[in-house]
Amino acid sequence: MTAVERFRELLRLPTVSRVDPADTDDEAFARFHAALERLYPLAHERLEREVVAGRSLLYRWPGASADAPLLLLAHQDVVPVDGQEWRHPPFAAEIEGEGPDAVIHARGAIDDKGALVAILEAVEQALADGATPRTDVWLAFGHDEETRGTGAQAMAALLAERGVRPALVLDEGGAVVEGAVPGVAAPTAMIGVAERGVATFDLITREAGGHASTPPRLPATARLARAIDRLRRRPFPRRLAPPVRAMLATAATHTGEPLATLFRRTAVSAPLVTAALSARGPETNALVRTTAVVTRLEGSAGENVLATTARASVNVRLLTGDTLADVSVHLRRAVADPLVDIELRHGSEPSPVSPWRGAAWLRLSRAVTATLGDEVVPLPYLQLGASDSRFYTGLTDAVYRFAPFHLTRAERDALHAPDERIRVDVWLRGIRFYRALIEA
């Protein structure tokens, strides 16, 4: 059986995590674990394995030394496909095309079984070749990254209790892309040195209720709608956070004038640069400001009944340097209505910023150029989404977010959406990256 065939077999197992754990198919995860043992016999024979928090998997590959280990993260779970229309069945792992144009279509192909399986392939190959890592290698595969991250939290706590202090932690995140930074023609490996915080705030309006045939002048739903529109029209201010300044400063050596000067001298050019990035599109806009968007609305349970309580859930992603307290103040000022209650349901602050210089960064950069192409430029950047990596920042300051796959804009847009897919040759190169990182 080839590496691609093993990958496809694991993609066919619908390890979907649900917000309510009771709705999660435990049997799918049990089959996934059994398949891992069968498909990667050397890894399961020679690595120590623990099941943590019910479904998460923690492996230790003893090296010549236990000091300064490498910790590789990935997650087993995938997001649901409910209500989506796919060109290929989402859990069939069908291959379209042949040779270098072959593409695997499946939920989880990129997020995040692509990385998980590539890591195991690299470990299995190294074991077959008789390799022994210079330091311990830990693998931590969470089971609910897409919902609550309890598996990652439990594994991070266990490692902290045991005194494990990794030299480098690598999780999913950026990828090799093109056109991410204006003026940079070369493909860039976007390595997340930090990630934004994430929170949910509720906007709540209340009224006495009654029959819909006799509505008040400003019902709870209308007051809520006004608050939502005010929030939309008053976005958070633009600014350059340290990870974005680092990205631009690094990119400056790979672009021409006048952009090179603008990127190097951000102390002066920040207003111009942030305005340009904000106008360029949603992705670059999210690099320069905290974002807030309403994702859920709740009102009356009946069509002819006034809502006694109307609620909007606001998903907030906090830019490095902002806090949950700052967000609460901004929301109250934007809504500007004392009759709208604003409550924090849950949230986490932005992660610490990892160094983009030094031994850990150099190790990552060398693995990128050695296996993904010497023309690829490693760039530090601010990861826009949340990952399990935020739970491991207490173990080391060298926590990075990067998956070694060269992705097009369309492929990135398919994450959490219909037609998630990865090119076969791109995935195979990812295996070489993890092997190089392990053996560095």
Short mmCIF file of C-alpha atoms in Angstrom, two decimals:
data_model
loop_
_atom_site.label_atom_id
_atom_site.label_comp_id
_atom_site.label_asym_id
_atom_site.label_seq_id
_atom_site.Cartn_x
_atom_site.Cartn_y
_atom_site.Cartn_z
CA MET A 1 0.00 0.00 0.00
CA THR A 2 1.37 3.42 -0.95
CA ALA A 3 1.43 6.57 1.15
CA VAL A 4 -1.39 8.03 -0.95
CA GLU A 5 -3.54 4.94 -0.47
CA ARG A 6 -3.02 5.12 3.30
CA PHE A 7 -3.96 8.79 3.24
CA ARG A 8 -7.14 8.09 1.29
CA GLU A 9 -8.18 5.32 3.67
CA LEU A 10 -7.90 7.67 6.64
CA LEU A 11 -9.76 10.45 4.81
CA ARG A 12 -12.70 8.12 4.32
CA LEU A 13 -13.31 7.90 8.09
CA PRO A 14 -15.75 10.70 9.03
CA THR A 15 -14.15 11.91 12.26
CA VAL A 16 -16.50 14.89 12.53
CA SER A 17 -16.46 16.80 15.81
CA ARG A 18 -19.68 18.43 16.97
CA VAL A 19 -20.30 21.28 19.38
CA ASP A 20 -22.24 18.87 21.59
CA PRO A 21 -19.92 15.90 22.26
CA ALA A 22 -22.97 13.67 22.55
CA ASP A 23 -23.57 14.19 18.82
CA THR A 24 -20.05 13.04 17.88
CA ASP A 25 -19.64 9.58 16.34
CA ASP A 26 -17.28 7.82 18.76
CA GLU A 27 -17.12 4.79 16.48
CA ALA A 28 -15.57 6.83 13.67
CA PHE A 29 -12.74 7.90 15.97
CA ALA A 30 -12.28 4.32 17.21
CA ARG A 31 -11.95 3.13 13.61
CA PHE A 32 -9.51 5.94 12.90
CA HIS A 33 -7.31 4.92 15.83
CA ALA A 34 -7.40 1.28 14.76
CA ALA A 35 -6.47 2.24 11.19
CA LEU A 36 -3.50 4.28 12.42
CA GLU A 37 -2.17 1.27 14.34
CA ARG A 38 -2.56 -0.98 11.31
CA LEU A 39 -1.19 1.43 8.70
CA TYR A 40 1.79 2.62 10.76
CA PRO A 41 3.05 -0.49 12.57
CA LEU A 42 6.59 0.73 13.27
CA ALA A 43 5.37 3.96 14.81
CA HIS A 44 3.00 2.05 17.08
CA GLU A 45 5.63 -0.50 17.98
CA ARG A 46 8.48 1.88 18.82
CA LEU A 47 6.76 5.07 19.97
CA GLU A 48 5.04 5.39 23.32
CA ARG A 49 1.35 6.13 22.84
CA GLU A 50 -1.27 7.46 25.24
CA VAL A 51 -4.94 8.20 24.75
CA VAL A 52 -5.74 11.50 26.46
CA ALA A 53 -9.15 13.04 27.17
CA GLY A 54 -10.94 10.11 25.60
CA ARG A 55 -9.88 10.47 21.96
CA SER A 56 -6.69 12.55 21.66
CA LEU A 57 -3.43 10.74 20.88
CA LEU A 58 -0.06 11.61 22.40
CA TYR A 59 3.09 9.88 21.11
CA ARG A 60 6.70 10.06 22.31
CA TRP A 61 9.56 8.94 20.09
CA PRO A 62 12.58 8.68 22.38
CA GLY A 63 15.67 10.31 20.94
CA ALA A 64 19.30 10.37 21.93
CA SER A 65 18.36 13.09 24.44
CA ALA A 66 15.11 14.10 26.14
CA ASP A 67 16.20 17.75 26.30
CA ALA A 68 14.73 20.36 23.95
CA PRO A 69 12.34 18.01 22.09
CA LEU A 70 10.37 18.66 18.92
CA LEU A 71 6.57 18.74 19.30
CA LEU A 72 4.41 18.28 16.18
CA LEU A 73 0.70 19.00 16.43
CA ALA A 74 -2.24 18.03 14.24
CA HIS A 75 -5.89 17.19 14.80
CA GLN A 76 -7.96 14.16 13.90
CA ASP A 77 -11.34 15.87 13.69
CA VAL A 78 -12.91 17.58 10.71
CA VAL A 79 -15.80 19.99 10.34
CA PRO A 80 -19.27 18.80 9.26
CA VAL A 81 -20.40 18.75 5.64
CA ASP A 82 -24.09 19.23 6.44
CA GLY A 83 -25.92 21.27 3.81
CA GLN A 84 -22.92 21.52 1.47
CA GLU A 85 -22.93 20.49 -2.18
CA TRP A 86 -19.71 18.76 -3.26
CA ARG A 87 -18.58 17.78 -6.74
CA HIS A 88 -17.16 14.59 -5.20
CA PRO A 89 -18.51 12.78 -2.12
CA PRO A 90 -16.77 14.41 0.87
CA PHE A 91 -15.68 11.13 2.49
CA ALA A 92 -14.90 9.10 -0.62
CA ALA A 93 -11.36 10.52 -1.06
CA GLU A 94 -11.70 10.27 -4.83
CA ILE A 95 -8.73 11.15 -7.04
CA GLU A 96 -9.32 13.42 -10.01
CA GLY A 97 -6.70 13.52 -12.76
CA GLU A 98 -3.43 11.66 -13.16
CA GLY A 99 0.26 12.19 -12.59
CA PRO A 100 1.34 15.62 -11.33
CA ASP A 101 -2.21 16.94 -11.86
CA ALA A 102 -3.85 14.37 -9.57
CA VAL A 103 -6.03 15.86 -6.82
CA ILE A 104 -7.55 14.16 -3.77
CA HIS A 105 -11.02 15.47 -2.89
CA ALA A 106 -12.09 14.93 0.72
CA ARG A 107 -13.07 16.68 3.89
CA GLY A 108 -9.89 16.92 5.95
CA ALA A 109 -7.52 16.70 2.98
CA ILE A 110 -5.91 19.94 4.18
CA ASP A 111 -7.60 20.63 7.52
CA ASP A 112 -5.97 18.74 9.14
CA LYS A 113 -5.50 15.09 8.19
CA GLY A 114 -3.13 16.21 5.46
CA ALA A 115 -0.60 17.24 8.12
CA LEU A 116 -1.42 14.42 10.55
CA VAL A 117 -0.89 11.67 7.99
CA ALA A 118 2.19 13.35 6.49
CA ILE A 119 3.76 13.46 9.96
CA LEU A 120 3.11 9.75 10.50
CA GLU A 121 4.44 8.93 7.04
CA ALA A 122 7.66 10.82 7.84
CA VAL A 123 8.04 9.02 11.18
CA GLU A 124 7.34 5.60 9.69
CA GLN A 125 9.84 6.15 6.88
CA ALA A 126 12.52 7.34 9.31
CA LEU A 127 11.95 4.31 11.55
CA ALA A 128 12.19 1.98 8.55
CA ASP A 129 15.53 3.59 7.69
CA GLY A 130 16.79 2.99 11.21
CA ALA A 131 16.88 6.66 12.18
CA THR A 132 17.03 7.80 15.79
CA PRO A 133 16.23 11.46 16.40
CA ARG A 134 18.79 13.63 18.17
CA THR A 135 16.15 14.66 20.72
CA ASP A 136 12.75 13.29 21.68
CA VAL A 137 9.95 13.83 19.16
CA TRP A 138 6.43 14.23 20.50
CA LEU A 139 3.28 13.98 18.38
CA ALA A 140 0.06 15.42 19.78
CA PHE A 141 -3.09 14.75 17.77
CA GLY A 142 -6.15 16.45 19.23
CA HIS A 143 -9.69 15.21 18.67
CA ASP A 144 -11.81 18.37 18.97
CA GLU A 145 -9.79 21.27 17.60
CA GLU A 146 -12.73 22.35 15.47
CA THR A 147 -15.03 22.76 18.47
CA ARG A 148 -13.55 23.13 21.97
CA GLY A 149 -9.92 22.03 21.94
CA THR A 150 -10.27 20.05 25.17
CA GLY A 151 -7.96 17.32 23.87
CA ALA A 152 -5.15 19.77 23.17
CA GLN A 153 -5.64 21.46 26.52
CA ALA A 154 -5.38 18.11 28.31
CA MET A 155 -2.25 17.08 26.40
CA ALA A 156 -0.57 20.46 26.99
CA ALA A 157 -1.34 20.21 30.69
CA LEU A 158 0.09 16.68 30.79
CA LEU A 159 3.32 17.77 29.09
CA ALA A 160 3.65 20.73 31.44
CA GLU A 161 3.17 18.45 34.44
CA ARG A 162 5.98 16.23 33.15
CA GLY A 163 8.31 19.17 32.63
CA VAL A 164 8.52 18.81 28.85
CA ARG A 165 9.99 22.01 27.38
CA PRO A 166 10.05 21.79 23.58
CA ALA A 167 12.64 23.60 21.50
CA LEU A 168 10.01 23.97 18.77
CA VAL A 169 6.26 23.41 18.50
CA LEU A 170 4.68 23.24 15.04
CA ASP A 171 0.97 23.18 14.31
CA GLU A 172 -1.24 23.82 11.29
CA GLY A 173 -1.53 27.39 10.08
CA GLY A 174 0.00 29.14 7.11
CA ALA A 175 1.01 27.46 3.87
CA VAL A 176 3.15 28.12 0.82
CA VAL A 177 1.21 30.69 -1.19
CA GLU A 178 1.63 33.24 -3.94
CA GLY A 179 0.52 36.85 -3.94
CA ALA A 180 0.06 37.05 -0.17
CA VAL A 181 2.23 40.16 0.18
CA PRO A 182 2.02 42.95 -2.40
CA GLY A 183 5.11 43.19 -4.58
CA VAL A 184 6.56 39.80 -3.63
CA ALA A 185 6.62 37.61 -6.74
CA ALA A 186 8.25 34.55 -5.18
CA PRO A 187 6.13 31.95 -3.38
CA THR A 188 6.10 32.60 0.36
CA ALA A 189 5.95 30.16 3.26
CA MET A 190 3.65 31.96 5.68
CA ILE A 191 4.79 30.79 9.11
CA GLY A 192 2.53 31.96 11.89
CA VAL A 193 4.49 33.42 14.82
CA ALA A 194 1.29 34.34 16.64
CA GLU A 195 -2.43 33.97 16.29
CA ARG A 196 -5.31 36.26 17.03
CA GLY A 197 -7.47 35.80 20.08
CA VAL A 198 -11.01 34.56 19.64
CA ALA A 199 -14.15 35.43 21.53
CA THR A 200 -17.93 35.38 21.35
CA PHE A 201 -19.87 38.34 22.71
CA ASP A 202 -23.67 38.45 22.88
CA LEU A 203 -25.73 41.54 22.12
CA ILE A 204 -29.04 41.17 23.98
CA THR A 205 -32.21 43.24 23.87
CA ARG A 206 -35.33 42.65 25.95
CA GLU A 207 -38.96 43.75 26.02
CA ALA A 208 -42.27 42.72 27.57
CA GLY A 209 -43.38 40.72 24.54
CA GLY A 210 -46.94 40.26 23.33
CA HIS A 211 -48.80 39.65 20.11
CA ALA A 212 -47.09 40.52 16.83
CA SER A 213 -50.24 42.32 15.63
CA THR A 214 -49.55 45.21 18.00
CA PRO A 215 -45.79 45.84 17.96
CA PRO A 216 -44.17 48.65 19.94
CA ARG A 217 -42.37 51.50 18.18
CA LEU A 218 -38.94 49.88 18.66
CA PRO A 219 -39.28 46.14 19.33
CA ALA A 220 -36.37 44.18 20.74
CA THR A 221 -35.50 42.82 17.29
CA ALA A 222 -35.36 46.32 15.74
CA ARG A 223 -33.18 47.62 18.58
CA LEU A 224 -30.89 44.65 18.06
CA ALA A 225 -30.77 45.24 14.29
CA ARG A 226 -29.79 48.87 14.89
CA ALA A 227 -27.01 47.75 17.25
CA ILE A 228 -25.71 45.27 14.68
CA ASP A 229 -25.60 47.92 11.97
CA ARG A 230 -23.83 50.39 14.26
CA LEU A 231 -21.21 47.78 15.03
CA ARG A 232 -20.72 47.10 11.32
CA ARG A 233 -20.27 50.81 10.59
CA ARG A 234 -17.75 51.30 13.40
CA PRO A 235 -14.95 48.78 12.82
CA PHE A 236 -11.95 48.47 15.10
CA PRO A 237 -9.08 50.83 14.24
CA ARG A 238 -6.32 49.75 11.87
CA ARG A 239 -2.76 49.26 13.12
CA LEU A 240 0.37 47.22 12.48
CA ALA A 241 0.92 44.54 15.10
CA PRO A 242 4.50 43.28 15.66
CA PRO A 243 4.05 40.02 13.65
CA VAL A 244 2.78 42.01 10.66
CA ARG A 245 5.63 44.50 10.93
CA ALA A 246 8.02 41.52 10.93
CA MET A 247 6.33 40.08 7.86
CA LEU A 248 6.66 43.35 5.97
CA ALA A 249 10.25 43.93 7.05
CA THR A 250 11.23 40.45 5.86
CA ALA A 251 9.30 40.87 2.62
CA ALA A 252 11.05 44.19 1.93
CA THR A 253 14.20 42.40 0.81
CA HIS A 254 12.19 40.51 -1.83
CA THR A 255 10.32 43.39 -3.42
CA GLY A 256 11.17 46.51 -5.37
CA GLU A 257 10.73 50.21 -4.71
CA PRO A 258 8.71 52.02 -3.48
CA LEU A 259 7.21 49.08 -1.57
CA ALA A 260 10.56 48.05 -0.10
CA THR A 261 10.94 51.41 1.62
CA LEU A 262 7.32 51.43 2.77
CA PHE A 263 7.71 47.97 4.28
CA ARG A 264 11.00 48.80 6.00
CA ARG A 265 9.93 52.16 7.42
CA THR A 266 6.60 51.23 8.95
CA ALA A 267 7.11 53.67 11.83
CA VAL A 268 6.34 56.34 9.23
CA SER A 269 4.37 54.46 6.58
CA ALA A 270 1.98 52.54 8.86
CA PRO A 271 -1.15 54.64 8.06
CA LEU A 272 -0.63 54.19 4.32
CA VAL A 273 0.27 50.49 4.58
CA THR A 274 -2.64 49.61 6.86
CA ALA A 275 -5.11 51.45 4.61
CA ALA A 276 -3.81 49.59 1.56
CA LEU A 277 -3.93 46.19 3.27
CA SER A 278 -7.42 46.85 4.59
CA ALA A 279 -8.69 47.79 1.13
CA ARG A 280 -7.01 44.80 -0.54
CA GLY A 281 -9.51 42.23 0.74
CA PRO A 282 -10.90 40.44 3.81
CA GLU A 283 -7.73 38.40 4.44
CA THR A 284 -5.31 41.33 4.54
CA ASN A 285 -7.87 43.53 6.31
CA ALA A 286 -7.88 40.97 9.12
CA LEU A 287 -4.10 41.39 9.45
CA VAL A 288 -4.43 45.02 10.51
CA ARG A 289 -7.45 45.16 12.79
CA THR A 290 -9.51 43.23 15.28
CA THR A 291 -12.59 41.98 13.44
CA ALA A 292 -16.13 41.45 14.67
CA VAL A 293 -19.02 39.88 12.79
CA VAL A 294 -22.47 38.68 13.81
CA THR A 295 -22.79 34.96 13.11
CA ARG A 296 -26.02 33.92 14.87
CA LEU A 297 -29.37 35.56 15.56
CA GLU A 298 -32.10 34.48 17.97
CA GLY A 299 -35.56 35.93 18.44
CA SER A 300 -39.05 34.73 19.08
CA ALA A 301 -40.00 31.08 18.97
CA GLY A 302 -43.25 31.91 17.17
CA GLU A 303 -44.03 33.79 13.96
CA ASN A 304 -46.80 35.83 15.59
CA VAL A 305 -45.14 36.41 18.96
CA LEU A 306 -42.96 39.38 19.87
CA ALA A 307 -39.52 38.39 21.08
CA THR A 308 -39.07 39.05 24.79
CA THR A 309 -35.35 38.53 24.22
CA ALA A 310 -33.42 39.03 20.98
CA ARG A 311 -29.81 37.97 20.81
CA ALA A 312 -26.94 38.31 18.34
CA SER A 313 -23.72 36.34 18.69
CA VAL A 314 -20.66 38.37 17.67
CA ASN A 315 -17.54 36.45 16.68
CA VAL A 316 -14.49 38.57 17.49
CA ARG A 317 -10.90 37.89 16.42
CA LEU A 318 -8.46 39.96 18.43
CA LEU A 319 -5.36 41.48 16.88
CA THR A 320 -2.09 41.06 18.79
CA GLY A 321 -2.01 43.80 21.44
CA ASP A 322 -5.78 44.03 21.94
CA THR A 323 -7.50 42.47 24.97
CA LEU A 324 -10.96 41.17 25.74
CA ALA A 325 -11.47 44.24 27.93
CA ASP A 326 -10.57 46.50 24.97
CA VAL A 327 -13.10 44.68 22.81
CA SER A 328 -15.85 45.11 25.38
CA VAL A 329 -15.19 48.85 25.53
CA HIS A 330 -15.24 49.16 21.73
CA LEU A 331 -18.49 47.21 21.41
CA ARG A 332 -20.22 49.41 23.97
CA ARG A 333 -19.06 52.59 22.27
CA ALA A 334 -20.03 51.33 18.82
CA VAL A 335 -23.51 50.17 19.85
CA ALA A 336 -24.08 53.32 21.95
CA ASP A 337 -27.30 52.07 23.49
CA PRO A 338 -27.58 51.36 27.24
CA LEU A 339 -30.61 49.16 26.60
CA VAL A 340 -28.46 46.67 24.66
CA ASP A 341 -26.68 44.32 27.05
CA ILE A 342 -23.24 43.15 25.96
CA GLU A 343 -21.98 39.93 27.52
CA LEU A 344 -18.81 37.91 26.98
CA ARG A 345 -19.80 34.29 26.48
CA HIS A 346 -16.27 32.89 26.13
CA GLY A 347 -12.93 34.05 24.81
CA SER A 348 -9.17 33.85 24.80
CA GLU A 349 -6.58 36.60 24.49
CA PRO A 350 -4.20 36.75 21.49
CA SER A 351 -1.26 34.36 21.72
CA PRO A 352 2.24 35.45 22.65
CA VAL A 353 4.52 36.25 19.70
CA SER A 354 7.21 33.69 18.88
CA PRO A 355 10.63 34.84 17.64
CA TRP A 356 11.28 35.09 13.91
CA ARG A 357 15.01 34.81 14.47
CA GLY A 358 17.12 32.24 16.30
CA ALA A 359 17.59 28.47 16.28
CA ALA A 360 13.95 27.38 16.07
CA TRP A 361 13.14 29.78 13.22
CA LEU A 362 16.30 28.77 11.37
CA ARG A 363 15.41 25.09 11.72
CA LEU A 364 11.97 25.71 10.21
CA SER A 365 13.30 27.93 7.43
CA ARG A 366 15.95 25.44 6.37
CA ALA A 367 13.40 22.61 6.23
CA VAL A 368 11.17 24.81 4.03
CA THR A 369 13.83 25.71 1.48
CA ALA A 370 15.41 22.22 1.47
CA THR A 371 12.16 20.39 0.70
CA LEU A 372 9.64 22.88 -0.71
CA GLY A 373 11.97 24.83 -3.00
CA ASP A 374 14.90 27.16 -2.47
CA GLU A 375 12.90 29.89 -4.20
CA VAL A 376 10.32 29.82 -1.39
CA VAL A 377 10.67 32.75 1.02
CA PRO A 378 9.85 31.97 4.69
CA LEU A 379 7.89 34.89 6.14
CA PRO A 380 6.66 35.41 9.71
CA TYR A 381 3.00 36.33 9.81
CA LEU A 382 -0.01 36.66 12.07
CA GLN A 383 -2.32 33.67 11.80
CA LEU A 384 -5.89 34.81 11.40
CA GLY A 385 -7.70 31.72 12.70
CA ALA A 386 -7.37 29.85 15.98
CA SER A 387 -5.55 26.53 16.35
CA ASP A 388 -4.63 24.07 19.08
CA SER A 389 -1.20 25.70 19.24
CA ARG A 390 -2.48 28.42 21.57
CA PHE A 391 -2.74 25.86 24.38
CA TYR A 392 0.99 25.00 24.13
CA THR A 393 2.42 28.52 24.43
CA GLY A 394 3.04 27.94 28.14
CA LEU A 395 5.59 25.22 27.28
CA THR A 396 7.91 27.32 25.11
CA ASP A 397 8.13 30.64 23.31
CA ALA A 398 8.90 28.85 20.01
CA VAL A 399 5.37 27.97 18.81
CA TYR A 400 4.78 28.16 15.05
CA ARG A 401 1.86 27.56 12.74
CA PHE A 402 2.62 26.25 9.27
CA ALA A 403 1.48 23.34 7.09
CA PRO A 404 4.02 22.44 4.35
CA PHE A 405 1.59 22.53 1.44
CA HIS A 406 1.66 24.82 -1.60
CA LEU A 407 -1.96 25.97 -1.89
CA THR A 408 -3.74 28.07 -4.47
CA ARG A 409 -6.28 30.71 -3.53
CA ALA A 410 -9.11 28.37 -4.56
CA GLU A 411 -7.72 25.54 -2.44
CA ARG A 412 -7.49 27.80 0.61
CA ASP A 413 -11.04 29.01 0.03
CA ALA A 414 -12.27 25.39 0.16
CA LEU A 415 -11.28 24.97 3.83
CA HIS A 416 -14.46 24.35 5.86
CA ALA A 417 -16.31 24.65 2.56
CA PRO A 418 -17.38 22.28 -0.24
CA ASP A 419 -14.73 20.61 -2.41
CA GLU A 420 -11.82 20.64 0.05
CA ARG A 421 -8.91 19.08 -1.81
CA ILE A 422 -5.14 18.76 -2.09
CA ARG A 423 -2.83 17.95 -4.97
CA VAL A 424 -1.05 14.62 -4.56
CA ASP A 425 2.44 15.93 -5.35
CA VAL A 426 1.94 18.83 -2.93
CA TRP A 427 1.01 16.43 -0.14
CA LEU A 428 3.98 14.15 -0.84
CA ARG A 429 6.36 17.09 -0.58
CA GLY A 430 4.88 17.77 2.83
CA ILE A 431 6.11 14.36 4.02
CA ARG A 432 9.65 15.32 3.02
CA PHE A 433 9.36 18.54 4.98
CA TYR A 434 8.42 16.76 8.22
CA ARG A 435 11.19 14.22 7.69
CA ALA A 436 13.73 17.04 7.28
CA LEU A 437 12.40 18.83 10.35
CA ILE A 438 12.65 15.70 12.47
CA GLU A 439 16.19 14.97 11.33
CA ALA A 440 17.44 18.58 11.44
#
